[in-house]
Coordinates of C-alpha atoms in Angstrom, one line a residue:
X9 CA 184.2 21.6 166.3
X10 CA 180.9 20.3 165.1
X11 CA 180.2 21.3 161.5
X12 CA 176.8 22.8 162.4
X13 CA 178.3 25.1 165.0
X14 CA 179.1 28.7 164.1
X15 CA 182.8 29.4 164.2
X16 CA 183.5 32.5 166.4
X17 CA 187.1 32.6 165.3
X18 CA 186.7 32.8 161.6
X19 CA 186.8 36.6 161.5
X20 CA 189.3 36.9 158.7
X21 CA 187.1 35.2 156.2
X22 CA 183.9 36.9 157.4
X23 CA 185.6 40.4 157.1
X24 CA 186.9 39.7 153.6
X25 CA 183.6 38.4 152.3
X26 CA 181.6 41.3 153.9
X27 CA 184.0 43.8 152.4
X28 CA 183.9 42.1 149.0
X29 CA 180.1 42.2 148.9
X30 CA 180.1 45.8 149.8
X31 CA 177.4 45.1 152.4
X32 CA 179.1 47.0 155.2
X33 CA 180.9 50.2 155.8
X34 CA 184.6 49.6 155.2
X35 CA 185.6 50.1 158.9
X36 CA 182.2 49.5 160.6
X37 CA 182.8 48.3 164.1
X38 CA 179.2 47.1 164.4
X39 CA 180.0 44.2 162.1
X40 CA 181.4 42.4 165.1
X41 CA 179.0 43.6 167.8
X42 CA 176.8 40.5 167.7
X43 CA 177.3 38.1 170.7
X44 CA 179.7 35.3 170.4
X45 CA 178.2 31.8 170.4
X46 CA 179.6 28.4 171.3
X47 CA 177.5 25.5 170.1
X48 CA 176.9 21.8 169.7
X49 CA 174.6 19.7 167.5
X50 CA 170.9 20.4 167.3
X51 CA 171.3 24.1 167.7
X52 CA 171.9 23.9 171.5
X53 CA 173.9 27.1 171.8
X54 CA 174.8 29.2 174.8
X55 CA 176.2 32.7 174.8
X56 CA 179.7 32.9 176.1
X57 CA 179.5 35.0 179.2
X58 CA 181.8 38.0 179.2
X59 CA 182.2 41.0 181.3
X60 CA 181.8 44.4 179.6
X61 CA 185.5 44.8 179.6
X62 CA 186.1 41.4 178.0
X63 CA 183.4 42.0 175.4
X64 CA 184.9 45.4 174.5
X65 CA 188.3 43.8 174.1
X66 CA 186.9 41.1 171.9
X67 CA 185.1 43.7 169.7
X68 CA 188.2 45.8 169.5
X69 CA 190.4 42.9 168.5
X70 CA 187.9 42.0 165.8
X71 CA 187.8 45.5 164.5
X72 CA 191.6 45.7 164.4
X73 CA 191.9 42.4 162.5
X74 CA 189.2 43.5 160.0
X75 CA 190.9 46.9 159.5
X76 CA 194.3 45.3 158.7
X77 CA 192.7 43.0 156.1
X78 CA 190.7 45.8 154.6
X79 CA 193.6 48.3 154.4
X80 CA 195.8 45.6 152.7
X81 CA 193.1 45.2 150.1
X82 CA 192.8 49.0 149.7
X83 CA 196.5 49.5 149.2
X84 CA 196.6 46.8 146.5
X85 CA 193.8 48.7 144.7
X86 CA 195.7 52.1 145.1
X87 CA 198.9 50.6 143.7
X88 CA 197.1 49.4 140.5
X89 CA 195.1 52.6 139.9
X90 CA 196.8 56.0 139.9
X91 CA 193.4 57.8 140.1
X92 CA 192.6 56.0 143.4
X93 CA 196.2 56.8 144.7
X94 CA 195.7 60.5 143.8
X95 CA 192.6 60.6 145.8
X96 CA 194.3 59.0 148.8
X97 CA 197.4 61.2 148.6
X98 CA 195.2 64.3 148.3
X99 CA 193.6 63.4 151.6
X100 CA 197.1 63.0 153.2
X101 CA 198.2 66.3 151.8
X102 CA 195.3 68.1 153.6
X103 CA 195.9 66.3 156.9
X104 CA 198.5 68.0 159.0
X105 CA 199.2 64.9 161.2
X106 CA 201.9 62.3 160.6
X107 CA 200.2 58.9 160.9
X108 CA 200.8 55.5 159.6
X109 CA 199.0 54.3 156.4
X110 CA 196.4 52.3 158.4
X111 CA 195.5 55.2 160.6
X112 CA 195.3 57.5 157.5
X113 CA 192.8 55.1 156.0
X114 CA 190.7 55.1 159.2
X115 CA 190.6 58.9 159.4
X116 CA 189.8 59.2 155.7
X117 CA 186.9 56.7 156.0
X118 CA 185.4 58.3 159.2
X119 CA 186.2 62.0 158.6
X120 CA 187.2 62.7 154.9
X121 CA 187.5 66.5 155.5
X122 CA 189.9 66.2 158.5
X123 CA 192.8 68.7 158.6
X124 CA 194.3 68.5 162.1
X125 CA 193.3 65.8 164.6
X126 CA 194.3 65.4 168.3
X127 CA 193.0 63.4 171.2
X128 CA 190.5 65.0 173.6
X129 CA 193.2 65.5 176.3
X130 CA 195.6 67.0 173.8
X131 CA 193.1 69.6 172.7
X132 CA 192.3 70.3 176.4
X133 CA 196.0 70.9 177.2
X134 CA 195.9 73.7 174.5
X135 CA 192.8 75.1 176.2
X136 CA 190.7 74.1 173.2
X137 CA 187.3 72.4 173.9
X138 CA 185.8 69.6 171.8
X139 CA 182.1 70.2 171.2
X140 CA 180.0 67.9 173.3
X141 CA 177.9 66.5 170.5
X142 CA 181.0 65.5 168.4
X143 CA 181.8 61.8 167.7
X144 CA 185.5 60.8 168.0
X145 CA 187.5 59.2 165.1
X146 CA 188.7 55.8 166.0
X147 CA 192.4 55.1 165.2
X148 CA 195.0 52.5 166.2
X149 CA 197.2 53.2 169.2
X150 CA 200.2 50.8 169.9
X151 CA 200.2 49.1 173.3
X152 CA 203.7 50.0 174.5
X153 CA 205.0 47.8 177.2
X154 CA 207.8 49.0 179.5
X155 CA 210.2 46.6 181.1
X156 CA 213.6 46.4 182.8
X157 CA 216.2 43.7 183.0
X158 CA 216.7 42.8 186.6
X159 CA 218.7 39.8 187.9
X160 CA 219.1 38.7 184.2
X161 CA 215.3 38.6 183.8
X162 CA 212.9 40.7 181.9
X163 CA 210.4 42.3 184.3
X164 CA 207.4 44.2 182.8
X165 CA 206.2 47.4 184.5
X166 CA 203.1 45.8 186.0
X167 CA 205.4 43.5 188.0
X168 CA 207.9 46.1 189.3
X169 CA 208.7 45.8 193.0
X170 CA 209.3 48.9 195.1
X171 CA 213.0 48.2 194.9
X172 CA 212.8 48.2 191.0
X173 CA 210.7 51.4 191.0
X174 CA 213.3 53.1 193.2
X175 CA 216.2 52.0 190.9
X176 CA 214.3 53.3 187.9
X177 CA 213.6 56.6 189.6
X178 CA 217.3 57.0 190.3
X179 CA 218.2 56.1 186.7
X180 CA 220.1 53.1 188.0
X181 CA 218.1 50.7 185.7
X182 CA 217.4 51.3 182.0
X183 CA 213.8 51.1 180.9
X184 CA 213.1 49.4 177.6
X185 CA 210.0 49.3 175.6
X186 CA 208.3 47.1 173.0
X187 CA 205.0 47.1 171.2
X188 CA 202.5 44.4 172.0
X189 CA 199.6 44.8 169.6
X190 CA 197.2 47.7 169.3
X191 CA 194.2 49.2 170.9
X192 CA 191.8 51.9 169.8
X193 CA 191.7 55.5 170.8
X194 CA 189.6 58.5 169.8
X195 CA 190.8 61.7 168.1
X196 CA 188.9 64.8 167.1
X197 CA 189.4 67.1 164.1
X198 CA 190.0 70.8 164.7
X199 CA 186.6 71.5 163.1
X200 CA 185.0 69.5 165.9
X201 CA 186.3 72.0 168.5
X202 CA 185.2 75.4 169.6
X203 CA 188.3 77.1 168.2
X204 CA 187.4 79.9 165.8
X205 CA 188.7 79.5 162.3
X206 CA 190.7 82.7 162.5
X207 CA 192.8 81.1 165.2
X208 CA 193.7 77.9 163.2
X209 CA 197.4 77.3 162.8
X210 CA 199.0 79.3 160.1
X211 CA 200.3 77.6 156.9
X212 CA 203.4 79.6 156.2
X213 CA 203.8 78.8 152.5
X214 CA 200.4 80.4 151.8
X215 CA 201.6 83.5 153.5
X216 CA 204.8 83.6 151.5
X217 CA 203.5 82.9 148.0
X218 CA 201.1 85.8 148.0
X219 CA 201.9 88.1 145.1
X220 CA 204.0 91.1 146.2
X221 CA 202.9 92.9 143.0
X222 CA 201.4 92.2 139.6
X223 CA 204.8 91.3 138.2
X224 CA 205.7 88.5 140.5
X225 CA 204.1 85.1 139.9
X226 CA 203.3 83.1 143.0
X227 CA 204.9 79.9 141.6
X228 CA 208.1 81.7 140.8
X229 CA 208.4 82.9 144.4
X230 CA 207.5 79.4 145.6
X231 CA 210.3 77.8 143.4
X232 CA 212.8 80.3 144.8
X233 CA 211.9 79.5 148.4
X234 CA 212.1 75.8 147.7
X235 CA 215.5 76.2 146.1
X236 CA 216.8 78.2 149.2
X237 CA 215.3 75.6 151.5
X238 CA 217.0 72.6 149.7
X239 CA 220.3 74.5 149.4
X240 CA 220.4 74.7 153.2
X241 CA 220.8 70.9 153.2
X242 CA 224.0 71.2 151.3
X243 CA 222.5 70.3 147.9
X244 CA 223.3 72.4 144.9
X245 CA 220.7 73.3 142.2
X246 CA 221.5 74.0 138.6
X247 CA 219.7 74.3 135.3
X248 CA 220.4 72.8 131.9
X249 CA 218.7 72.0 128.6
X250 CA 217.9 68.3 128.9
X251 CA 215.6 67.3 126.1
X252 CA 212.7 65.3 127.4
X253 CA 214.3 64.6 130.8
X254 CA 212.5 66.6 133.5
X255 CA 215.2 66.5 136.1
X256 CA 218.1 64.4 137.4
X257 CA 220.5 64.1 140.3
X258 CA 224.3 64.2 139.9
X259 CA 227.0 63.3 142.5
X260 CA 230.4 64.8 142.0
X261 CA 233.6 65.2 144.1
X262 CA 233.1 67.8 146.8
X263 CA 233.7 71.3 145.3
X264 CA 235.2 74.4 147.1
X265 CA 231.8 75.1 148.7
X266 CA 231.6 71.6 150.2
X267 CA 228.8 70.5 147.8
X268 CA 228.9 67.1 146.1
X269 CA 225.2 66.5 145.5
X270 CA 223.5 68.4 142.8
X271 CA 219.9 68.5 141.4
X272 CA 219.7 69.5 137.7
X273 CA 216.4 71.0 136.5
X274 CA 215.4 71.3 132.9
X275 CA 215.4 75.0 131.9
X276 CA 212.8 74.3 129.2
X277 CA 210.2 73.1 131.7
X278 CA 207.5 75.2 133.1
X279 CA 207.8 76.7 136.6
X280 CA 205.2 74.2 137.9
X281 CA 207.0 71.3 136.4
X282 CA 210.3 72.4 137.9
X283 CA 208.7 72.7 141.4
X284 CA 207.4 69.2 141.1
X285 CA 210.8 67.9 139.8
X286 CA 212.7 69.7 142.5
X287 CA 210.5 68.2 145.3
X288 CA 210.7 64.7 143.6
X289 CA 214.5 64.8 143.5
X290 CA 214.8 66.0 147.1
X291 CA 212.4 63.3 148.1
X292 CA 215.0 60.7 147.2
X293 CA 217.2 62.2 150.0
X294 CA 214.4 62.1 152.5
X295 CA 213.6 58.5 151.6
X296 CA 217.2 57.4 152.0
X297 CA 217.8 56.4 148.4
X298 CA 221.5 56.4 147.6
X299 CA 222.8 57.2 144.2
X300 CA 222.9 53.5 143.2
X301 CA 219.2 53.0 144.0
X302 CA 217.6 56.2 142.7
X303 CA 216.6 54.7 139.4
X304 CA 215.0 51.6 140.9
X305 CA 211.4 51.6 139.7
X306 CA 209.9 51.3 143.2
X307 CA 212.1 54.2 144.5
X308 CA 211.3 56.4 141.5
X309 CA 207.6 56.0 142.0
X310 CA 208.0 56.4 145.8
X311 CA 209.6 59.8 145.1
X312 CA 206.9 60.7 142.6
X313 CA 204.2 60.0 145.2
X314 CA 206.0 62.2 147.8
X315 CA 206.3 65.0 145.3
X316 CA 202.6 64.7 144.3
X317 CA 201.5 64.9 148.0
X318 CA 203.8 67.8 148.8
X319 CA 202.6 69.8 145.7
X320 CA 199.0 69.1 146.7
X321 CA 199.8 70.5 150.2
X322 CA 201.4 73.6 148.5
X323 CA 198.1 74.0 146.5
X324 CA 200.0 73.7 143.2
X325 CA 197.7 73.2 140.3
X326 CA 198.1 71.0 137.2
X327 CA 200.1 68.1 138.9
X328 CA 198.9 64.6 138.1
X329 CA 200.3 61.1 138.8
X330 CA 201.6 59.3 135.7
X331 CA 200.4 55.8 134.8
X332 CA 201.4 53.0 137.1
X333 CA 202.0 50.6 134.2
X334 CA 205.8 50.4 134.6
X335 CA 205.4 50.2 138.4
X336 CA 203.2 47.1 138.4
X337 CA 206.1 44.7 137.9
X338 CA 207.3 45.6 141.4
X339 CA 203.8 45.6 142.9
X340 CA 203.2 42.1 141.5
X341 CA 206.4 40.8 143.1
X342 CA 206.1 42.5 146.4
X343 CA 204.6 41.2 149.7
X344 CA 201.9 42.9 151.8
X345 CA 204.6 43.9 154.3
X346 CA 206.8 45.4 151.6
X347 CA 203.9 47.4 150.2
X348 CA 202.8 48.7 153.6
X349 CA 206.4 49.7 154.5
X350 CA 206.7 51.4 151.0
X351 CA 203.5 53.5 151.4
X352 CA 204.4 54.4 155.0
X353 CA 207.7 55.8 153.8
X354 CA 205.8 58.0 151.3
X355 CA 203.5 59.3 154.0
X356 CA 206.3 60.0 156.5
X357 CA 208.6 61.7 153.9
X358 CA 205.8 63.9 152.7
X359 CA 205.1 65.1 156.2
X360 CA 208.7 65.6 157.0
X361 CA 209.1 67.7 153.9
X362 CA 206.1 69.9 154.6
X363 CA 206.9 70.3 158.3
X364 CA 210.6 71.2 157.6
X365 CA 209.6 73.7 154.8
X366 CA 207.0 75.4 157.0
X367 CA 209.7 75.6 159.8
X368 CA 212.1 77.2 157.3
X369 CA 209.5 79.8 156.3
X370 CA 208.6 80.4 159.9
X371 CA 212.3 81.2 160.6
X372 CA 212.2 83.6 157.6
X373 CA 209.2 85.4 158.9
X374 CA 210.7 85.7 162.4
X375 CA 213.9 87.2 160.9
X376 CA 211.8 89.6 158.7
X377 CA 209.9 90.7 161.8
X378 CA 213.1 91.3 163.7
X379 CA 214.5 93.3 160.8
X380 CA 211.3 95.4 160.7
X381 CA 211.5 96.0 164.4
X382 CA 215.1 97.0 164.2
X383 CA 214.3 99.5 161.4
X384 CA 211.4 100.8 163.5
X385 CA 213.7 101.3 166.5
X386 CA 216.3 103.2 164.3
X387 CA 213.5 105.5 163.0
X388 CA 212.2 106.1 166.5
X389 CA 215.7 106.8 167.8
X390 CA 216.3 109.3 165.0
X391 CA 213.0 111.0 165.6
X392 CA 213.8 111.4 169.3
X393 CA 217.2 113.0 168.5
X394 CA 215.4 115.5 166.3

């Protein structure tokens, strides 16, 4: 290419430089809305003719590429600064959805106060209307390609014959999928809908930690509920005086109750610290850390980040992330792919914990309501006999 011609393919460098200068919004699609030029010497350029569909595809691809570059840079800054990481995890804690790291960044940038987001069609299926004036939040959606293996050849869905369609319909051919890149889609926060606030989904832990009377501390009740929740997963919980150690995990031979995995909490800690420690130790299980890998520095910090996010979701006060000084040795040696996989595991484990715990509390409420109804029926029956 002639050196005086603009290079339409150099998006990576342009995105990095623009982000570094701070001259554009981090995820601003308009950065790439200018026409694409092909040129020659003397400034004799002509605009590459595109259909609207082709132009939109080009703009989308540019935005996706820029977003990937930018989120990689953001993640590096989070992993070197615990304050920035706290801010990011606090956003994740308030968002009910389970999205990848990149989509979390996109939502945070466009709608920092988001709590529950869904597509327009998903809200519509729930008979909830999105207000007409609202602007959607752009996120990545994977392009999933369906295919079958027919006559020892891979045939994608767009090339299925009537015969193949019939075989698929009758479950005589197995359908496989793979992801081929990404496209953009729009989602809307619950606050952008016409749904009244009193009809928002219930957060069960807020219901359960309300004080029953002046003598019961909410955090004491929360710790008790968390212990019961974790015990249901065949994990024992015990207390011991452990000096400066906040908590630890022990693995023994299976006892008479079938429990071989124990979490030990420090009985000298505050209730708040023991809640955090309990969540942190259980996070190792959700993250798939076996007993030989629990003390690896990257796994230890991964569990700490899950615990911080869950505790933020539980509205627990006084929890902060410790310094990342010890953790930086792993960050310095890790690749972009390793770091992204690491933070995605934090996000997904946090969401799994919160969702499972809410489901556990939901079941308790259902059983309590059933018990109350049963007692009411007995009273009514006794009254009728009288």
